[in-house]
């Protein structure tokens, strides 16, 4: 059987993301062909005629507005969106305003919508799709009965949230303690960020590209081997809940895979 091909979709909202470099990385790591494509929705709606495409855009705008997580403590806290909310989503889909990441949407439902857009011939595991987005994605956690922001939604297509890398893993405890006591003042907030500089990822952080490589590996391991994350904090597949864990797993000069996962890719490379 031929090696599967990876498809990376870049919506161009994270300036520190260098998709060609990420493609090279993935290609080297898994000895698999990688193709960089433009933003996912635009790409896949491109095969429809004008009228159908417009119908799809309306439908997606409505669905994404509906899928906003309106109450983090209530499962499926969706409600019929206001026309204004649908309009924000429509403009986002038309590439008129992708700047802000806004409210989180339900990650699994978002992924399901994206999967529907894939052409039938690209749905199998010979085509491995990975989307980068600056949307915030959240999933319901049954253990503590609340929604949590996510860095990545594993599956087909895998979705990596670049805003999620900043917002989902928690910052150091001391950071929150100090922030609680801060006056409502922009300068104080800037100073606090400066005080903790380097200990967590910020928006437009130059280190994002390097961190994303680890998340690409997580997406690929799930698609290729059905492997979900790793318990070893030194492995790039580690499911970090803290910023410092994430930076440790992804940014050390020797950052890489644990022995077990390294063996799995070596075996794959040997076969190709
Ligand atoms: Zn591992």
Short mmCIF file of C-alpha atoms and ligand atoms in Angstrom, two decimals:
data_model
loop_
_atom_site.label_atom_id
_atom_site.label_comp_id
_atom_site.label_asym_id
_atom_site.label_seq_id
_atom_site.Cartn_x
_atom_site.Cartn_y
_atom_site.Cartn_z
CA UNK A 1 0.00 0.00 0.00
CA UNK A 2 1.19 3.45 -0.84
CA UNK A 3 2.08 5.83 2.00
CA UNK A 4 -0.78 8.15 2.89
CA UNK A 5 -0.46 11.82 2.00
CA UNK A 6 -0.82 14.62 4.54
CA UNK A 7 -2.70 17.79 3.63
CA UNK A 8 -2.06 20.91 5.70
CA UNK A 9 -4.60 23.72 5.52
CA UNK A 10 -3.36 27.17 6.45
CA UNK A 11 -5.95 29.93 6.90
CA UNK A 12 -3.10 32.43 7.32
CA UNK A 13 -4.22 33.83 10.64
CA UNK A 14 -1.11 32.97 12.65
CA UNK A 15 1.75 35.10 11.36
CA UNK A 16 4.34 32.98 13.15
CA UNK A 17 3.21 29.80 11.37
CA UNK A 18 5.43 28.81 8.45
CA UNK A 19 3.45 26.13 6.68
CA UNK A 20 6.15 25.17 4.16
CA UNK A 21 8.61 24.55 6.96
CA UNK A 22 5.99 22.54 8.85
CA UNK A 23 5.36 20.46 5.74
CA UNK A 24 9.08 19.70 5.44
CA UNK A 25 9.16 18.70 9.09
CA UNK A 26 6.22 16.33 8.71
CA UNK A 27 7.68 14.85 5.56
CA UNK A 28 10.99 14.18 7.29
CA UNK A 29 9.39 12.75 10.42
CA UNK A 30 7.02 10.29 8.73
CA UNK A 31 8.58 9.81 5.28
CA UNK A 32 5.20 10.70 3.80
CA UNK A 33 4.26 13.17 1.07
CA UNK A 34 2.83 16.44 2.37
CA UNK A 35 0.84 19.03 0.46
CA UNK A 36 0.11 22.54 1.74
CA UNK A 37 -3.31 23.83 0.81
CA UNK A 38 -5.14 27.10 1.31
CA UNK A 39 -7.83 27.51 3.96
CA UNK A 40 -10.02 24.41 4.32
CA UNK A 41 -13.55 25.71 3.69
CA UNK A 42 -12.56 27.81 0.67
CA UNK A 43 -10.63 24.90 -0.77
CA UNK A 44 -13.39 22.33 -0.48
CA UNK A 45 -16.28 24.59 -1.43
CA UNK A 46 -14.29 25.45 -4.53
CA UNK A 47 -15.55 22.34 -6.30
CA UNK A 48 -19.18 23.46 -6.12
CA UNK A 49 -20.99 25.83 -8.44
CA UNK A 50 -21.73 29.39 -7.36
CA UNK A 51 -25.22 28.71 -6.05
CA UNK A 52 -24.34 25.60 -4.06
CA UNK A 53 -21.29 27.29 -2.66
CA UNK A 54 -23.38 30.19 -1.44
CA UNK A 55 -25.84 27.75 0.13
CA UNK A 56 -23.02 25.99 1.94
CA UNK A 57 -21.56 29.25 3.22
CA UNK A 58 -24.91 30.26 4.68
CA UNK A 59 -25.35 26.86 6.26
CA UNK A 60 -21.85 26.89 7.78
CA UNK A 61 -22.18 30.45 9.05
CA UNK A 62 -25.41 29.49 10.78
CA UNK A 63 -23.96 26.26 12.21
CA UNK A 64 -20.77 27.86 13.55
CA UNK A 65 -22.76 30.66 15.18
CA UNK A 66 -25.03 28.03 16.70
CA UNK A 67 -22.08 25.98 18.00
CA UNK A 68 -20.73 28.74 20.22
CA UNK A 69 -20.18 27.61 23.79
CA UNK A 70 -22.40 30.05 25.66
CA UNK A 71 -22.04 28.60 29.12
CA UNK A 72 -18.92 26.63 30.07
CA UNK A 73 -20.81 24.88 32.87
CA UNK A 74 -23.64 23.55 30.73
CA UNK A 75 -23.25 20.79 28.14
CA UNK A 76 -24.51 21.67 24.64
CA UNK A 77 -25.24 25.21 25.75
CA UNK A 78 -26.04 26.12 22.16
CA UNK A 79 -28.85 28.39 21.14
CA UNK A 80 -30.24 29.85 17.96
CA UNK A 81 -27.85 32.63 17.00
CA UNK A 82 -28.70 36.26 16.46
CA UNK A 83 -28.49 37.49 12.83
CA UNK A 84 -25.47 39.55 13.88
CA UNK A 85 -23.66 36.45 15.09
CA UNK A 86 -24.35 34.64 11.81
CA UNK A 87 -23.05 37.70 10.00
CA UNK A 88 -19.75 37.58 11.92
CA UNK A 89 -19.34 33.95 10.89
CA UNK A 90 -20.26 34.70 7.27
CA UNK A 91 -17.63 37.42 7.07
CA UNK A 92 -15.11 35.10 8.62
CA UNK A 93 -15.85 32.43 6.05
CA UNK A 94 -15.57 34.94 3.23
CA UNK A 95 -12.16 35.90 4.56
CA UNK A 96 -13.31 39.43 5.33
CA UNK A 97 -12.56 39.16 9.01
CA UNK A 98 -10.60 36.32 10.48
CA UNK A 99 -8.60 38.47 12.83
CA UNK A 100 -10.25 37.85 16.15
CA UNK A 101 -10.83 34.39 17.49
CA UNK A 102 -14.00 35.30 19.38
CA UNK A 103 -16.08 32.85 21.38
CA UNK A 104 -15.11 29.19 21.54
CA UNK A 105 -17.09 26.72 19.47
CA UNK A 106 -17.67 23.04 20.26
CA UNK A 107 -14.55 21.30 18.93
CA UNK A 108 -16.02 17.93 17.96
CA UNK A 109 -19.04 19.44 16.25
CA UNK A 110 -16.80 21.88 14.41
CA UNK A 111 -14.65 18.96 13.27
CA UNK A 112 -17.76 17.07 12.11
CA UNK A 113 -18.82 20.06 9.98
CA UNK A 114 -15.38 20.17 8.40
CA UNK A 115 -15.44 16.43 7.72
CA UNK A 116 -18.67 16.83 5.79
CA UNK A 117 -16.90 19.16 3.38
CA UNK A 118 -14.31 16.56 2.38
CA UNK A 119 -14.92 14.98 -1.01
CA UNK A 120 -15.75 11.28 -0.70
CA UNK A 121 -12.52 10.24 -2.41
CA UNK A 122 -10.48 12.08 0.22
CA UNK A 123 -12.22 10.76 3.32
CA UNK A 124 -10.25 7.53 3.72
CA UNK A 125 -6.99 7.16 5.59
CA UNK A 126 -4.88 7.56 2.45
CA UNK A 127 -5.62 11.26 2.83
CA UNK A 128 -4.73 12.73 6.21
CA UNK A 129 -6.07 16.25 6.67
CA UNK A 130 -4.75 18.68 9.28
CA UNK A 131 -6.28 22.14 9.69
CA UNK A 132 -4.70 25.16 11.39
CA UNK A 133 -7.18 27.68 12.70
CA UNK A 134 -7.14 30.59 15.12
CA UNK A 135 -10.63 29.68 16.32
CA UNK A 136 -10.97 28.73 19.95
CA UNK A 137 -12.26 25.20 20.33
CA UNK A 138 -13.70 23.69 23.50
CA UNK A 139 -14.90 20.22 24.41
CA UNK A 140 -17.12 19.04 27.24
CA UNK A 141 -15.33 17.14 29.99
CA UNK A 142 -17.60 14.70 31.83
CA UNK A 143 -15.24 14.45 34.85
CA UNK A 144 -15.64 18.00 36.05
CA UNK A 145 -18.73 18.78 34.03
CA UNK A 146 -17.48 21.78 32.15
CA UNK A 147 -16.09 22.83 28.79
CA UNK A 148 -12.33 23.08 28.40
CA UNK A 149 -10.44 24.92 25.70
CA UNK A 150 -8.37 22.66 23.44
CA UNK A 151 -5.11 22.93 21.57
CA UNK A 152 -5.98 20.09 19.21
CA UNK A 153 -8.93 17.95 18.16
CA UNK A 154 -7.61 14.58 17.03
CA UNK A 155 -9.27 12.78 14.13
CA UNK A 156 -10.05 13.28 10.47
CA UNK A 157 -9.57 16.13 9.85
CA UNK A 158 -7.33 16.95 12.80
CA UNK A 159 -7.76 20.55 13.93
CA UNK A 160 -4.95 22.50 15.61
CA UNK A 161 -6.01 25.76 17.25
CA UNK A 162 -3.20 28.32 17.32
CA UNK A 163 -5.19 30.46 19.78
CA UNK A 164 -5.77 27.31 21.80
CA UNK A 165 -2.00 26.91 22.20
CA UNK A 166 -2.04 30.26 23.98
CA UNK A 167 -5.33 30.03 25.85
CA UNK A 168 -5.88 26.34 26.66
CA UNK A 169 -2.89 25.18 28.73
CA UNK A 170 -2.84 27.00 32.07
CA UNK A 171 -0.25 29.64 32.88
CA UNK A 172 1.86 29.33 36.06
CA UNK A 173 -0.21 29.48 39.28
CA UNK A 174 1.68 32.56 40.53
CA UNK A 175 0.64 34.41 37.39
CA UNK A 176 -3.07 34.01 38.21
CA UNK A 177 -2.50 34.88 41.89
CA UNK A 178 -0.79 38.14 41.01
CA UNK A 179 -3.29 38.97 38.26
CA UNK A 180 -6.19 38.62 40.69
CA UNK A 181 -4.75 41.39 42.81
CA UNK A 182 -3.90 43.73 39.96
CA UNK A 183 -5.75 46.99 39.52
CA UNK A 184 -7.79 47.22 36.33
CA UNK A 185 -4.98 48.87 34.46
CA UNK A 186 -3.40 48.15 31.08
CA UNK A 187 0.12 49.09 32.17
CA UNK A 188 -0.03 46.74 35.16
CA UNK A 189 -1.11 43.90 32.85
CA UNK A 190 1.72 44.60 30.42
CA UNK A 191 4.21 44.61 33.30
CA UNK A 192 2.88 41.33 34.56
CA UNK A 193 3.30 39.75 31.12
CA UNK A 194 6.85 41.07 31.05
CA UNK A 195 7.54 39.59 34.46
CA UNK A 196 6.50 36.13 33.21
CA UNK A 197 7.95 36.51 29.72
CA UNK A 198 8.97 33.24 28.14
CA UNK A 199 7.05 31.04 30.59
CA UNK A 200 4.00 30.79 28.38
CA UNK A 201 3.13 31.23 24.74
CA UNK A 202 1.61 34.56 23.74
CA UNK A 203 -0.37 35.50 20.63
CA UNK A 204 1.96 36.01 17.63
CA UNK A 205 4.75 34.35 19.62
CA UNK A 206 7.75 33.52 17.41
CA UNK A 207 7.99 30.11 19.12
CA UNK A 208 4.56 29.02 17.86
CA UNK A 209 5.93 27.33 14.75
CA UNK A 210 8.24 25.13 16.82
CA UNK A 211 5.46 24.21 19.26
CA UNK A 212 3.10 23.38 16.40
CA UNK A 213 5.51 20.70 15.15
CA UNK A 214 4.75 18.64 18.26
CA UNK A 215 1.03 19.06 17.68
CA UNK A 216 1.44 17.98 14.07
CA UNK A 217 3.05 14.82 15.41
CA UNK A 218 0.10 14.29 17.76
CA UNK A 219 -2.31 14.66 14.85
CA UNK A 220 -0.23 12.31 12.70
CA UNK A 221 0.17 9.64 15.39
CA UNK A 222 -3.56 9.46 15.86
CA UNK A 223 -4.29 9.32 12.13
CA UNK A 224 -1.56 6.77 11.39
CA UNK A 225 -1.58 4.58 14.50
CA UNK A 226 -4.72 5.51 16.45
CA UNK A 227 -2.34 6.63 19.22
CA UNK A 228 -3.71 9.30 21.56
CA UNK A 229 -1.08 11.44 23.27
CA UNK A 230 1.65 10.11 25.61
CA UNK A 231 2.10 10.00 29.36
CA UNK A 232 5.81 10.88 29.19
CA UNK A 233 6.26 14.64 29.84
CA UNK A 234 9.49 14.54 27.78
CA UNK A 235 7.69 13.26 24.67
CA UNK A 236 6.31 15.64 22.02
CA UNK A 237 3.03 13.70 22.17
CA UNK A 238 2.52 14.69 25.82
CA UNK A 239 -0.94 16.14 26.45
CA UNK A 240 0.14 19.28 28.31
CA UNK A 241 -2.33 20.95 30.65
CA UNK A 242 0.13 23.64 31.70
CA UNK A 243 2.00 26.08 29.49
CA UNK A 244 5.28 25.14 31.14
CA UNK A 245 4.67 21.45 30.38
CA UNK A 246 3.92 22.30 26.76
CA UNK A 247 7.06 24.41 26.36
CA UNK A 248 9.12 21.70 28.06
CA UNK A 249 7.81 19.00 25.71
CA UNK A 250 8.16 21.10 22.55
CA UNK A 251 10.97 23.61 22.91
CA UNK A 252 13.91 21.86 24.57
CA UNK A 253 16.88 21.68 22.19
CA UNK A 254 16.59 17.89 22.36
CA UNK A 255 12.76 17.87 22.12
CA UNK A 256 11.61 14.65 20.51
CA UNK A 257 9.67 11.47 21.00
CA UNK A 258 9.94 8.95 23.82
CA UNK A 259 11.52 5.59 23.03
CA UNK A 260 8.26 3.80 22.29
CA UNK A 261 7.00 6.47 19.91
CA UNK A 262 10.39 6.89 18.25
CA UNK A 263 10.39 3.17 17.49
CA UNK A 264 6.95 3.43 15.93
CA UNK A 265 8.05 6.12 13.45
CA UNK A 266 11.31 4.34 12.70
CA UNK A 267 9.39 1.22 11.78
CA UNK A 268 7.14 3.28 9.54
CA UNK A 269 10.10 4.99 7.86
CA UNK A 270 11.82 1.63 7.30
CA UNK A 271 8.74 0.35 5.45
CA UNK A 272 8.55 3.27 3.08
ZN1 LIG B 1 5.70 9.13 23.76
#
